[in-house]
Coordinates of C-alpha atoms in Angstrom, one line a residue:
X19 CA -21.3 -13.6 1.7
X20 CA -22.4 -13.4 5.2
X21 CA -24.4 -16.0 7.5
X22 CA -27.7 -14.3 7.7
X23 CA -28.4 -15.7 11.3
X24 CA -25.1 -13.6 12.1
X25 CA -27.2 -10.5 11.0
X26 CA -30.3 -11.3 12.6
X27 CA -29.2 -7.9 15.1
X28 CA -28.7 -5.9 11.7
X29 CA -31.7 -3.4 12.0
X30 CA -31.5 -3.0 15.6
X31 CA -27.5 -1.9 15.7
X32 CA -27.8 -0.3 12.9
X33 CA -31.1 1.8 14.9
X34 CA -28.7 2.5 17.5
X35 CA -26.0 3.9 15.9
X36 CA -27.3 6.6 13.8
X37 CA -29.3 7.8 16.7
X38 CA -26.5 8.6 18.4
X39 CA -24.7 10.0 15.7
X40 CA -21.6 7.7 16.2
X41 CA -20.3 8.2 12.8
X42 CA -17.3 6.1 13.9
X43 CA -18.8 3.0 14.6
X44 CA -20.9 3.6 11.8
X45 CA -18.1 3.0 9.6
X46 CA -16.7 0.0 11.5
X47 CA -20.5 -0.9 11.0
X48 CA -19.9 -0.5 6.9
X49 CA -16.7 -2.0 6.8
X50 CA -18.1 -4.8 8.4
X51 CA -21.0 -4.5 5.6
X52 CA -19.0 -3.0 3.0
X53 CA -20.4 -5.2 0.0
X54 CA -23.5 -6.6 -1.1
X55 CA -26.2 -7.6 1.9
X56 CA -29.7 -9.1 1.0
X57 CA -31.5 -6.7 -0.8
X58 CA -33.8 -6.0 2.3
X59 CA -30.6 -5.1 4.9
X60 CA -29.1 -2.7 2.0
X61 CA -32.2 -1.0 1.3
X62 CA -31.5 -0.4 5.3
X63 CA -28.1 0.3 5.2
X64 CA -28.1 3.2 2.4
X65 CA -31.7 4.6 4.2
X66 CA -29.7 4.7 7.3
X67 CA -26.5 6.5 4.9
X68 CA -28.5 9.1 3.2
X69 CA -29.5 10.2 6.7
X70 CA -26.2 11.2 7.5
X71 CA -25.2 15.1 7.2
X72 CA -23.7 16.1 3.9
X73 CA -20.8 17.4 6.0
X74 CA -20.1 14.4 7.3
X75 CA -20.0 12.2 4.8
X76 CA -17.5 14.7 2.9
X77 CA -15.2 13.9 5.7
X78 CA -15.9 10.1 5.7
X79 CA -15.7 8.5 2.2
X80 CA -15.9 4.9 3.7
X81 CA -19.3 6.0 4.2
X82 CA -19.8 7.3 0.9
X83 CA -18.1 3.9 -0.7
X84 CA -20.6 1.8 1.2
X85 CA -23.5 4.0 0.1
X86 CA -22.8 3.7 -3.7
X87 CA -21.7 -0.5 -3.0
X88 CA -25.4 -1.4 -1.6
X89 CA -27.1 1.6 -3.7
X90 CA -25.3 0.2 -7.0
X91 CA -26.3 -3.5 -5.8
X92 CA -29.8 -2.6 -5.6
X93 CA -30.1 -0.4 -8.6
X94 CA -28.8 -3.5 -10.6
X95 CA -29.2 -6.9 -9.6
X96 CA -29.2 -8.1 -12.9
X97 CA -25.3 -6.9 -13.6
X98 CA -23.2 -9.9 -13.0
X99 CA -20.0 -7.7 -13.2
X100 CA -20.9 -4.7 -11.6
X101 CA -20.1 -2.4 -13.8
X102 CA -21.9 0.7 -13.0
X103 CA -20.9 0.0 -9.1
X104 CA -17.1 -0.9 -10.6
X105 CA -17.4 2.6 -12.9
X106 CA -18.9 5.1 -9.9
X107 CA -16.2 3.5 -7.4
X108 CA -13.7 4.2 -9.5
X109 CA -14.8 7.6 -10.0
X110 CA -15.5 8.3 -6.7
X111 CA -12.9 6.6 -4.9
X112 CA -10.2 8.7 -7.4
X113 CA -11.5 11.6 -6.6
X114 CA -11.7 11.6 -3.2
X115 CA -8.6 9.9 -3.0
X116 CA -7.2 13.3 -4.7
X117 CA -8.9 15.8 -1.7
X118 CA -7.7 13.5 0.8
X119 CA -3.8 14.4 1.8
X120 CA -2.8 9.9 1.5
X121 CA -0.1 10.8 3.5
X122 CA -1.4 12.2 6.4
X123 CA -2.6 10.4 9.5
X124 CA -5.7 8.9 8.7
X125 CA -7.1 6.0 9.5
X126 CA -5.6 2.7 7.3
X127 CA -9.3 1.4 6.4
X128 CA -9.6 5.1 4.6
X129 CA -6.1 4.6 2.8
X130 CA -7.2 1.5 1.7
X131 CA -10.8 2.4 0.6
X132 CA -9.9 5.4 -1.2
X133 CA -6.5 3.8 -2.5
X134 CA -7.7 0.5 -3.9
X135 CA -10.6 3.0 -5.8
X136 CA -7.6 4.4 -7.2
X137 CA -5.4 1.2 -8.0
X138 CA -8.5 -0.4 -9.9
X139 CA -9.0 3.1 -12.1
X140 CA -5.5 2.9 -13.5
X141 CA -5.7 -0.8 -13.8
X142 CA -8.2 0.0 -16.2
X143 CA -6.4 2.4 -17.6
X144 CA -3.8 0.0 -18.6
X145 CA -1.3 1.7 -16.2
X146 CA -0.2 -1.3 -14.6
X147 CA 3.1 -0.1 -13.1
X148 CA 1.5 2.5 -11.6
X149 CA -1.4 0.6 -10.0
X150 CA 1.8 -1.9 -8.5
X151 CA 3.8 1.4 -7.2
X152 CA 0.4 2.8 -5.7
X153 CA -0.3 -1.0 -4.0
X154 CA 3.1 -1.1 -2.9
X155 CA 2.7 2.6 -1.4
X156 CA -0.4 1.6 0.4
X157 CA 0.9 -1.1 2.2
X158 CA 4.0 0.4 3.7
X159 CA 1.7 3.1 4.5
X160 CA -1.0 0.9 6.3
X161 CA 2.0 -0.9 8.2
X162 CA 3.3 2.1 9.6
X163 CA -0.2 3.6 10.6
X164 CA -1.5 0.4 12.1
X165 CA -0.8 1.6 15.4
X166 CA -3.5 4.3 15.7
X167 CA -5.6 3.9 18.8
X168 CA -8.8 5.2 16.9
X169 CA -8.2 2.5 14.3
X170 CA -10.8 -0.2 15.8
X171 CA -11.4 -2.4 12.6
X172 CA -9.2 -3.8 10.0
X173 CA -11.4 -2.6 6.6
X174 CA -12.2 -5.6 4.3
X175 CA -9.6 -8.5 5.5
X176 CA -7.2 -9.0 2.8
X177 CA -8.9 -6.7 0.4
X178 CA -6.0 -4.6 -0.5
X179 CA -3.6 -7.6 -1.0
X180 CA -6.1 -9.1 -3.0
X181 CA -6.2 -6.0 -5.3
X182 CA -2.0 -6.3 -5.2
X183 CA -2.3 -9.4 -6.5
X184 CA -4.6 -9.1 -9.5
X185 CA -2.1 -6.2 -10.9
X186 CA 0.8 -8.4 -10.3
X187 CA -1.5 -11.5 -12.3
X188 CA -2.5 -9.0 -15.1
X189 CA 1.0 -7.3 -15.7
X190 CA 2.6 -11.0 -15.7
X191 CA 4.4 -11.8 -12.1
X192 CA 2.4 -14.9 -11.2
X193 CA 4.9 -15.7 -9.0
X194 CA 4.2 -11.9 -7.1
X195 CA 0.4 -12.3 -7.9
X196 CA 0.5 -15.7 -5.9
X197 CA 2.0 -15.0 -2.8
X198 CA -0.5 -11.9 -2.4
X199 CA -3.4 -13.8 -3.0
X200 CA -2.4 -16.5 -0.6
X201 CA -1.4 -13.0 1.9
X202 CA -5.1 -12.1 1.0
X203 CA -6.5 -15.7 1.6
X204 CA -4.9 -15.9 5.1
X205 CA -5.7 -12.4 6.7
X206 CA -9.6 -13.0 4.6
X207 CA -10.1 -16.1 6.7
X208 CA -9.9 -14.2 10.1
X209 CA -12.4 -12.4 9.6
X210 CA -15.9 -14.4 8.7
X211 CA -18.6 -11.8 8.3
X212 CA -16.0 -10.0 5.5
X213 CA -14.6 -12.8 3.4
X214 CA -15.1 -11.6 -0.1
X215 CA -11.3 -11.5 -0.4
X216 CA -11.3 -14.8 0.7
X217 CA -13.4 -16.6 -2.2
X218 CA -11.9 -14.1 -4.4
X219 CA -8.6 -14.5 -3.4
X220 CA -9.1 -18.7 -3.6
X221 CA -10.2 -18.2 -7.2
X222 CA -7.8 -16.6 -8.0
X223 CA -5.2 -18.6 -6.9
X224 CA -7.0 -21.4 -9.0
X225 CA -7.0 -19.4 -12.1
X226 CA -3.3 -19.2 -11.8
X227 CA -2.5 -22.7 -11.2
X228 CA -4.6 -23.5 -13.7
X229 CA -3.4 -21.5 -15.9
X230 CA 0.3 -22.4 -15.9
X231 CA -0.8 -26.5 -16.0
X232 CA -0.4 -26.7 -12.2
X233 CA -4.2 -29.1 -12.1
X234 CA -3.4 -30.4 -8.8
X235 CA -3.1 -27.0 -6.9
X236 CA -5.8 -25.4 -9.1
X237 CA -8.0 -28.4 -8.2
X238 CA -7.2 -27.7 -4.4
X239 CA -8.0 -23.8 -4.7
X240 CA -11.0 -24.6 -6.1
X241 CA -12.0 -27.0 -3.7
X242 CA -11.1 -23.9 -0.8
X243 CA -13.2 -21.3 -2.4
X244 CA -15.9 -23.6 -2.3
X245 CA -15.3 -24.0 1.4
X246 CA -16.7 -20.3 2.2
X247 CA -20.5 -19.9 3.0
X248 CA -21.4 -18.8 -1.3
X249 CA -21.5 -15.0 -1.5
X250 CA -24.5 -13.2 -2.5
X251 CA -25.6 -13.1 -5.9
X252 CA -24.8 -9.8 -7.2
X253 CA -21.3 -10.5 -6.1
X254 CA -20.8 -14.3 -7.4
X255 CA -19.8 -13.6 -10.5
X256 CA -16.7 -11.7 -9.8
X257 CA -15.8 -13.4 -6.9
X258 CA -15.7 -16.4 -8.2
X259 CA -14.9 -16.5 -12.0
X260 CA -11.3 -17.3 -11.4
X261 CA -11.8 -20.4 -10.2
X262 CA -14.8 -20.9 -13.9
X263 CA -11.8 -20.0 -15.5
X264 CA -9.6 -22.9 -13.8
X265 CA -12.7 -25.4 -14.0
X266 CA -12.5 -24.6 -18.0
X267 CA -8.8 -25.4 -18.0
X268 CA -9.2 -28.2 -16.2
X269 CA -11.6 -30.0 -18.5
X270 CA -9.7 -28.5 -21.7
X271 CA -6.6 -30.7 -20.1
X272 CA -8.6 -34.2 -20.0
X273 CA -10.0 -33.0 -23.4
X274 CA -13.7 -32.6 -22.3
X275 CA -15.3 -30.3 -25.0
X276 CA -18.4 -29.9 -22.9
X277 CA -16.3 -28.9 -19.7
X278 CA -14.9 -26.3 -21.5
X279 CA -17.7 -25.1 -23.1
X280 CA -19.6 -25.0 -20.0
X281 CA -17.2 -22.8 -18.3
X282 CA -17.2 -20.1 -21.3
X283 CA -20.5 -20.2 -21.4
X284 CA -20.5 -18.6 -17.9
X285 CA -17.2 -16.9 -18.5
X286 CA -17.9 -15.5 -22.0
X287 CA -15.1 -15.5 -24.6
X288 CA -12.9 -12.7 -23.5
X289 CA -15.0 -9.4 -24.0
X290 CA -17.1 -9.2 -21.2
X291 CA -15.7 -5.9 -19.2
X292 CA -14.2 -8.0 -16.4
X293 CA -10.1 -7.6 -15.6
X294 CA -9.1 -11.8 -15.6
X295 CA -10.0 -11.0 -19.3
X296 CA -6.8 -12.3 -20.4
X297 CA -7.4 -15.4 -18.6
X298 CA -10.5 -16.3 -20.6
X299 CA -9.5 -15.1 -23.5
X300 CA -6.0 -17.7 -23.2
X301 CA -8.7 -20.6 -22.6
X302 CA -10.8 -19.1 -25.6
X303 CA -8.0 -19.5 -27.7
X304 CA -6.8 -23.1 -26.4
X305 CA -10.8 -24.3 -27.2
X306 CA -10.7 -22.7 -30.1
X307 CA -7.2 -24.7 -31.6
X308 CA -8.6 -28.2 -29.7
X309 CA -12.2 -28.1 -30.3
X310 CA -12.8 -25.5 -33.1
X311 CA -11.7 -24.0 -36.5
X312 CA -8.7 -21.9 -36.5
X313 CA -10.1 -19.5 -39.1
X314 CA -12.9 -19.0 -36.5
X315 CA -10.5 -18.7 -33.2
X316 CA -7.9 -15.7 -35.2
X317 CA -11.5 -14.0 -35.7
X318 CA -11.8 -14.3 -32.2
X319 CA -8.8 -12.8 -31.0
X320 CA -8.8 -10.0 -33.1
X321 CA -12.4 -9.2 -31.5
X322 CA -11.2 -9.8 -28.2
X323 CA -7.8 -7.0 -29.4
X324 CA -10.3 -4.8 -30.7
X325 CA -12.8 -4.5 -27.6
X326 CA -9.9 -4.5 -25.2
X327 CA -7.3 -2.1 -26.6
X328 CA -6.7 0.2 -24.2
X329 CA -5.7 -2.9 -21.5
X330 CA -3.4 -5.4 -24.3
X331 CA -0.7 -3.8 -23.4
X332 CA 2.3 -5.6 -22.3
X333 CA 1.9 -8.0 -19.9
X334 CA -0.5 -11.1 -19.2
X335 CA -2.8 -9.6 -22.2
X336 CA -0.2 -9.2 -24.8
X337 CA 1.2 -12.8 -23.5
X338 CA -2.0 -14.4 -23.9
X339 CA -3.0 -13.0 -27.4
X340 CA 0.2 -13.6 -28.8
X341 CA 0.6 -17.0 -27.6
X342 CA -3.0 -18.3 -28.8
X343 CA -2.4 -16.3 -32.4
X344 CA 1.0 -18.2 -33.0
X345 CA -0.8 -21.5 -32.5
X346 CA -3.9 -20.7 -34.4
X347 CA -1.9 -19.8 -37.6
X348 CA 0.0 -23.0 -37.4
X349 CA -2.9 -25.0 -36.6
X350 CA -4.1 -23.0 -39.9
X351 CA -1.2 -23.8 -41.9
X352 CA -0.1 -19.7 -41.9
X353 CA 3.6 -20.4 -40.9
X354 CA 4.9 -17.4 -42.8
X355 CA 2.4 -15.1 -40.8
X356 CA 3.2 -17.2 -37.7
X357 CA 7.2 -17.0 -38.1
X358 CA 6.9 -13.2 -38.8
X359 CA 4.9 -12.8 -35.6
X360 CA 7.3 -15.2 -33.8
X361 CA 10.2 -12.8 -34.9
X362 CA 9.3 -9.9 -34.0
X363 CA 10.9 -10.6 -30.1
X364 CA 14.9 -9.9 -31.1
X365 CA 15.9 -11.3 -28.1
X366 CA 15.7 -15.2 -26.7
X367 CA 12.3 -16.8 -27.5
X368 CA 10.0 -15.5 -24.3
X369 CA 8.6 -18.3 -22.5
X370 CA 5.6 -18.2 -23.7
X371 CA 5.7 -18.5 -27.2
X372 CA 8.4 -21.3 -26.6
X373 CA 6.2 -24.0 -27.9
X374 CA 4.9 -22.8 -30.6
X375 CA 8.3 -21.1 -32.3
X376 CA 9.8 -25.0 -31.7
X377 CA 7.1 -26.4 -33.4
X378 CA 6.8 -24.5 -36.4
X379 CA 10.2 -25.6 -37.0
X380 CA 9.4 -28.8 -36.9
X381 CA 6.6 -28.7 -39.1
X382 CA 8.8 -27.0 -41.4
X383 CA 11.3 -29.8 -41.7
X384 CA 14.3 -27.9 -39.4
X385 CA 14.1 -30.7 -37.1
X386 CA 17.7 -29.9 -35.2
X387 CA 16.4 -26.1 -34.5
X388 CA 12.8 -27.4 -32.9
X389 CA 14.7 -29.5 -31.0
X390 CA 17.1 -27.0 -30.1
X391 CA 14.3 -24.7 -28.8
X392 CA 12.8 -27.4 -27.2
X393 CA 16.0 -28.7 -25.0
X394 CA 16.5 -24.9 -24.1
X395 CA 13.4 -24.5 -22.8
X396 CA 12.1 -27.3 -21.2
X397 CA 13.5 -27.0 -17.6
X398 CA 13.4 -22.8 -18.0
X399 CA 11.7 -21.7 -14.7
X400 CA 9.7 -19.3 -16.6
X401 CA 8.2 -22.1 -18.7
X402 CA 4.6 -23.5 -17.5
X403 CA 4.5 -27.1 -16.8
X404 CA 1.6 -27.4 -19.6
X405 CA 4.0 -25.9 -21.6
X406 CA 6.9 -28.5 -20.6
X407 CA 4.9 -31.2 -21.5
X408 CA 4.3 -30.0 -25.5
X409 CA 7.8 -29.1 -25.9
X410 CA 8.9 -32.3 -24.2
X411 CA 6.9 -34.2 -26.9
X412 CA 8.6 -31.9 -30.2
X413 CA 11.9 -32.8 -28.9
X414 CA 10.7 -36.5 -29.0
X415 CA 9.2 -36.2 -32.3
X416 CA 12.2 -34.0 -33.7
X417 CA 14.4 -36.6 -32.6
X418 CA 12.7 -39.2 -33.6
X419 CA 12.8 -37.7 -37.1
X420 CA 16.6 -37.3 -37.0
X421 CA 16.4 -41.4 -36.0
X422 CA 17.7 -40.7 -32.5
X423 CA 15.4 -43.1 -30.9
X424 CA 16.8 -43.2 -28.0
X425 CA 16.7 -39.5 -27.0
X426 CA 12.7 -39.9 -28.3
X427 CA 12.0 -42.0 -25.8
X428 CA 14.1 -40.5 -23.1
X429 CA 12.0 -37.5 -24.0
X430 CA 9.3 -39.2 -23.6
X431 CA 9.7 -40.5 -20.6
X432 CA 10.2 -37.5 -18.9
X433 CA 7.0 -36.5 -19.3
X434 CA 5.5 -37.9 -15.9
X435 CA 7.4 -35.0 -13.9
X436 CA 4.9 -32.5 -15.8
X437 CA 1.6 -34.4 -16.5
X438 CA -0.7 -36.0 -14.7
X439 CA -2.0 -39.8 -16.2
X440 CA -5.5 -38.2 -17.2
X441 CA -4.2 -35.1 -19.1
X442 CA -4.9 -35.7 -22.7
X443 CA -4.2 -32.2 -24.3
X444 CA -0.6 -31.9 -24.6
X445 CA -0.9 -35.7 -26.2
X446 CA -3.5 -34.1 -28.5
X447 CA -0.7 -32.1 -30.2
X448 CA 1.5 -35.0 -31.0
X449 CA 1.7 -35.7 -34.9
X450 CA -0.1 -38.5 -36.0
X451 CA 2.9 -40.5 -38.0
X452 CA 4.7 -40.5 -34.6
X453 CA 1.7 -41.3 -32.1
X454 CA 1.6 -45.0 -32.2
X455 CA 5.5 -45.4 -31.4
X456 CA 5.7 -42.4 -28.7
X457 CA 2.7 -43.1 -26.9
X458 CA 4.0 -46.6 -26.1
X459 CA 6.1 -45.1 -23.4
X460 CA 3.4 -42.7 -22.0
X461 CA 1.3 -43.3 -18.8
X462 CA -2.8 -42.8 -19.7
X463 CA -5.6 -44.2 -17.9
X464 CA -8.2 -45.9 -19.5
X465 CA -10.5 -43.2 -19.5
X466 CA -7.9 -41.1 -21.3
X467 CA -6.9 -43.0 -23.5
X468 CA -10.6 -43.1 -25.0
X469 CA -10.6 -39.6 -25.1
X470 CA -7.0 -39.5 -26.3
X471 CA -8.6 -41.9 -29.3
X472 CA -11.4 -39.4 -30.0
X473 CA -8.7 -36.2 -30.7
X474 CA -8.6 -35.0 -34.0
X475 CA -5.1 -34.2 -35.4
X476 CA -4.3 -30.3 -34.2
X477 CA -1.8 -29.3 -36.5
X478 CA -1.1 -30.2 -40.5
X479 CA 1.9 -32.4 -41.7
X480 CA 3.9 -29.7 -42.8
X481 CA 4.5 -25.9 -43.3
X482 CA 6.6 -25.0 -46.2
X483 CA 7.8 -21.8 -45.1
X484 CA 9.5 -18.7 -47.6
X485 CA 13.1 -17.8 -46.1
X486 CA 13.9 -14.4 -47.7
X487 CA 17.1 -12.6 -46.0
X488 CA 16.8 -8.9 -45.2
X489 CA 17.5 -7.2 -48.5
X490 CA 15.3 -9.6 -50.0
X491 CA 12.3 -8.5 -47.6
X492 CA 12.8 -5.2 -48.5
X493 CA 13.1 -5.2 -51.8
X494 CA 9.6 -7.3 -51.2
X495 CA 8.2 -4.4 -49.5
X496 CA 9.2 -2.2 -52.3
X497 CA 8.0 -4.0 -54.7
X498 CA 4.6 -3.9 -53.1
X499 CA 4.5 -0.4 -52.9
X500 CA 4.9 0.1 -56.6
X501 CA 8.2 1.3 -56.7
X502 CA 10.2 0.0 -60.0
X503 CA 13.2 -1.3 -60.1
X504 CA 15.1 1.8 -60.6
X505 CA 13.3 3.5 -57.5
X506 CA 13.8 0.3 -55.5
X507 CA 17.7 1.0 -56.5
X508 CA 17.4 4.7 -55.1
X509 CA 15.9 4.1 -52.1
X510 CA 18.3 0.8 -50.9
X511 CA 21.2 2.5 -52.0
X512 CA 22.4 0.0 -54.9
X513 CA 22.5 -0.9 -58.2
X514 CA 19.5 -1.4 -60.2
X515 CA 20.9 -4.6 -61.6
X516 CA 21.1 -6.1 -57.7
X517 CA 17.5 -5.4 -57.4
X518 CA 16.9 -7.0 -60.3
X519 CA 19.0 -9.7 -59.3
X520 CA 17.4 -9.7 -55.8
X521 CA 13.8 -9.9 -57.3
X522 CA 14.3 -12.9 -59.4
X523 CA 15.4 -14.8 -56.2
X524 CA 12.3 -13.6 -54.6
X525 CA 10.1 -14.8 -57.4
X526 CA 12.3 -18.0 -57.3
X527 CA 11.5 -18.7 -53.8
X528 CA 7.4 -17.2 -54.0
X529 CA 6.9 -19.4 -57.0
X530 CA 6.1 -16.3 -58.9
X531 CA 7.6 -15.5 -62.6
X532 CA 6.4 -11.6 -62.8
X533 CA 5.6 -8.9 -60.1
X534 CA 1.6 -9.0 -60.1
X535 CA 2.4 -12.9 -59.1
X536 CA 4.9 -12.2 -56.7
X537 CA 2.5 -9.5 -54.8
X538 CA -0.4 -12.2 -54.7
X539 CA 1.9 -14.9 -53.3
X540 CA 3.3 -12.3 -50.7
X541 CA -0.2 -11.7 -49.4
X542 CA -1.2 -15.3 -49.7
X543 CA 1.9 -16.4 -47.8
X544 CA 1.6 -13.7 -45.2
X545 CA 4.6 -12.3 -45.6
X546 CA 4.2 -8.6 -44.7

């Protein structure tokens, strides 16, 4: 993180100003400092700090923050996310944050030590509108304190629109989360000795980009995080993971297994305790339906739900989960478990499960309502240009089926405006009846085209899925319960001989000719 020729004067300053006791430059001096110095000039720095009066530090609690940073740092090298440092700032920073009266007039580089500690707890609470009221509170608040003559350094460039930003990625505005992190990027850069924010703030933006298919920009913010002098090791990881994440992305869209798998190697696969979580755990899932088993990937997710319940909630987590669990169980051949999933949103189909609600209707034969989906979504602003690309090529391969060549190939040739000539992945999902004649019209380089050669088919032929209407699925659920058909008749309100007339259309439909039968197939199916 810092130059260490520009802290050659480190010992000596730092000398000076605790022998004369000036406890406000001292805290310029930390928030110059705040995070992660070589091991020798911390071991200084919180010496120097647990010098200061007891009574001073209570009134100072950037002084206390940079004590547990570089304490934390030194206690545990070996802890690539910080958590103990991450679990004692939160702690300390909340507390504090509670004694201190946030709207008084105090000095914005407090507001924003002791509020961020506070914005990051509830983030990990999973209180993600609160954390995006407090940011939002903070700011104005900085804006209108700015002024204050004693206020002689700006604490941590771009730290707090940073931390703005990664609420606004992890509750789901990416638009919002961007234009923070580049706020963060551009106040980070004036400031050279402080540019954590910076590199974080880069990766971030990568991540994003990446994220929603956007490879050009992602490539770019990659290419700007590596621009900073590297940050020091106990900090790397979190600084720059974002832009692992993107690199993973990346590869998975030329189709390079090894890419991939080098970047989750460093990542993990969506339970390690950092808060891009959901961003791993979306390229987890993609590497799983591409490169793995199915089976093994909905195993996955379900470990990844489990270790991270308290922060699925909605937002990017929920997005992310849902998304990859649709497409694993139609990669699996679970379109009954899929469709119920897919229909549990009563409104328009979201965005993001766009794709894969379109295509399980093509694989079950209802070629007009895939493409129907598809048309609708396509040019949505909400949809990700990865995701225009897949549901570009189900329109073509739904029309195709209904032997409107014509709107195939129009389809088809559309693609350019949302994938670049060396993306293979979205190609990847393309049927394999249908490749030969649609990929005539498709733009690959020769490189991809080997790799495009070397994709195994994604998805199977065809999903036969069970339609049952309402009354039918309740009389299902009845039936499962135990009830007979007399209490199945008491409890809907109707005659016994309309369940019975109800539950031979369910067997009709399930395949089944008696109730033990129908209850396997219901499981089987996945349809409760």
């Amino acid at each position: 993180m810092h130059d260490r020729s520009s802290l050659d004067e480190f010992p000596a300053e730092l000398r000076r100003i605790v022998g004369a006791q000036d406890w406000d430059e001292l805290e310029d001096f930390c928030d110059r400092h705040w995070l992660a110095l070589p091991a020798d000039l911390a071991a200084m720095l919180v010496a120097a700090l647990g010098s200061v009066p007891p009574e001073v530090l209570h009134g100072r609690p950037r002084l206390v923050i940079a004590w547990l940073t570089n304490g934390d740092a030194l206690a545990g090298p070996a802890d690539p996310e910080l958590r103990a440092f991450l679990r004692r700032y939160m702690e300390v920073g909340a507390r504090m944050a509670a004694e201190f009266n946030l709207t008084a007039d105090v000095p914005p580089a407090t507001l924003i030590a002791l509020g961020t500690a506070k914005l990051i707890q509830l983030r990990a609470q999973g209180s993600l509108d609160q954390a995006d009221e407090l940011g939002d509170e903070l700011a104005r608040r900085v804006d209108e304190l700015r002024p204050l003559p004693r206020e002689r350094s700006n604490l941590r460039p771009g730290w707090l629109a940073l931390q703005r930003g990664l609420t606004r990625s992890l509750a789901g505005d990416l638009d919002g989360a961007t234009a923070l992190y580049q706020l963060a990027h551009e106040q980070a850069r004036a400031e050279p000795l402080t540019h954590f924010a910076g590199i974080n703030a880069a990766a971030n933006l990568a991540v994003v980009f990446a994220h929603q298919g956007q490879q050009e920009a992602a490539a770019r913010w990659i290419r700007t995080m590596r621009s900073y002098p590297p940050p020091m090791p106990s900090v790397a990881f979190l600084g720059t993971v974002g832009a692992t994440i993107a690199e993973g992305w990346l590869a998975l869209d030329r189709h390079d297994r090894d890419g991939v798998a080098a970047a989750l190697a460093v990542t993990g696969d969506g339970t390690k305790p950092i808060e891009v979580w959901p961003f791993v755990a979306a390229l987890a899932g993609a590497a799983a339906l591409h490169f793995g088993d199915p089976a093994d990937g909905l195993d996955q997710l379900e470990r990844i739900r489990i270790s991270r319940h308290a922060t699925a909630g909605p937002g990017i987590a929920q997005q992310v989960l849902d998304r990859a669990r649709a497409d694993l169980l139609i990669a699996a051949g679970q379109g009954n478990r899929a469709l119920r999933m897919l229909r549990r949103e009563t409104a328009a189909v979201p965005a993001w499960l766009a794709v894969p609600s379109a295509r399980l209707h093509l694989l079950a034969g209802d070629h007009r309502q895939a493409r129907a989906i598809a048309a609708h979504s396509v040019w949505d602003a909400g949809t990700p240009r990865r995701d225009k690309a897949q549901l570009l090529l189900v329109h073509a391969v739904a029309a195709l089926r209904m032997g409107d060549r014509e709107a195939a190939r129009g389809a088809v040739r559309m693609l350019s405006a949302v994938r670049e000539p060396d993306e293979v992945a979205s190609l990847a999902t393309l049927p394999a009846a249908e490749r030969a004649e649609l990929l005539g019209e498709v733009e690959l380089t020769e490189s991809a085209a080997a790799r495009l050669a070397r994709a195994r088919p994604l998805f199977p032929e065809r999903i036969d899925l069970v339609a049952l209407t309402n009354r039918e699925h309740k009389v299902l659920t009845e039936l499962t319960q135990g009830h007979s058909p007399q209490e199945i008749a008491r409890s809907l309100v109707v005659s016994v001989a309309t369940v019975r007339s109800q539950l031979q259309s369910v067997y009709r439909k399930l395949g089944a000719s008696n109730r033990d039968e129908a209850i396997m197939r219901t499981y089987e199916l996945g349809l409760l």
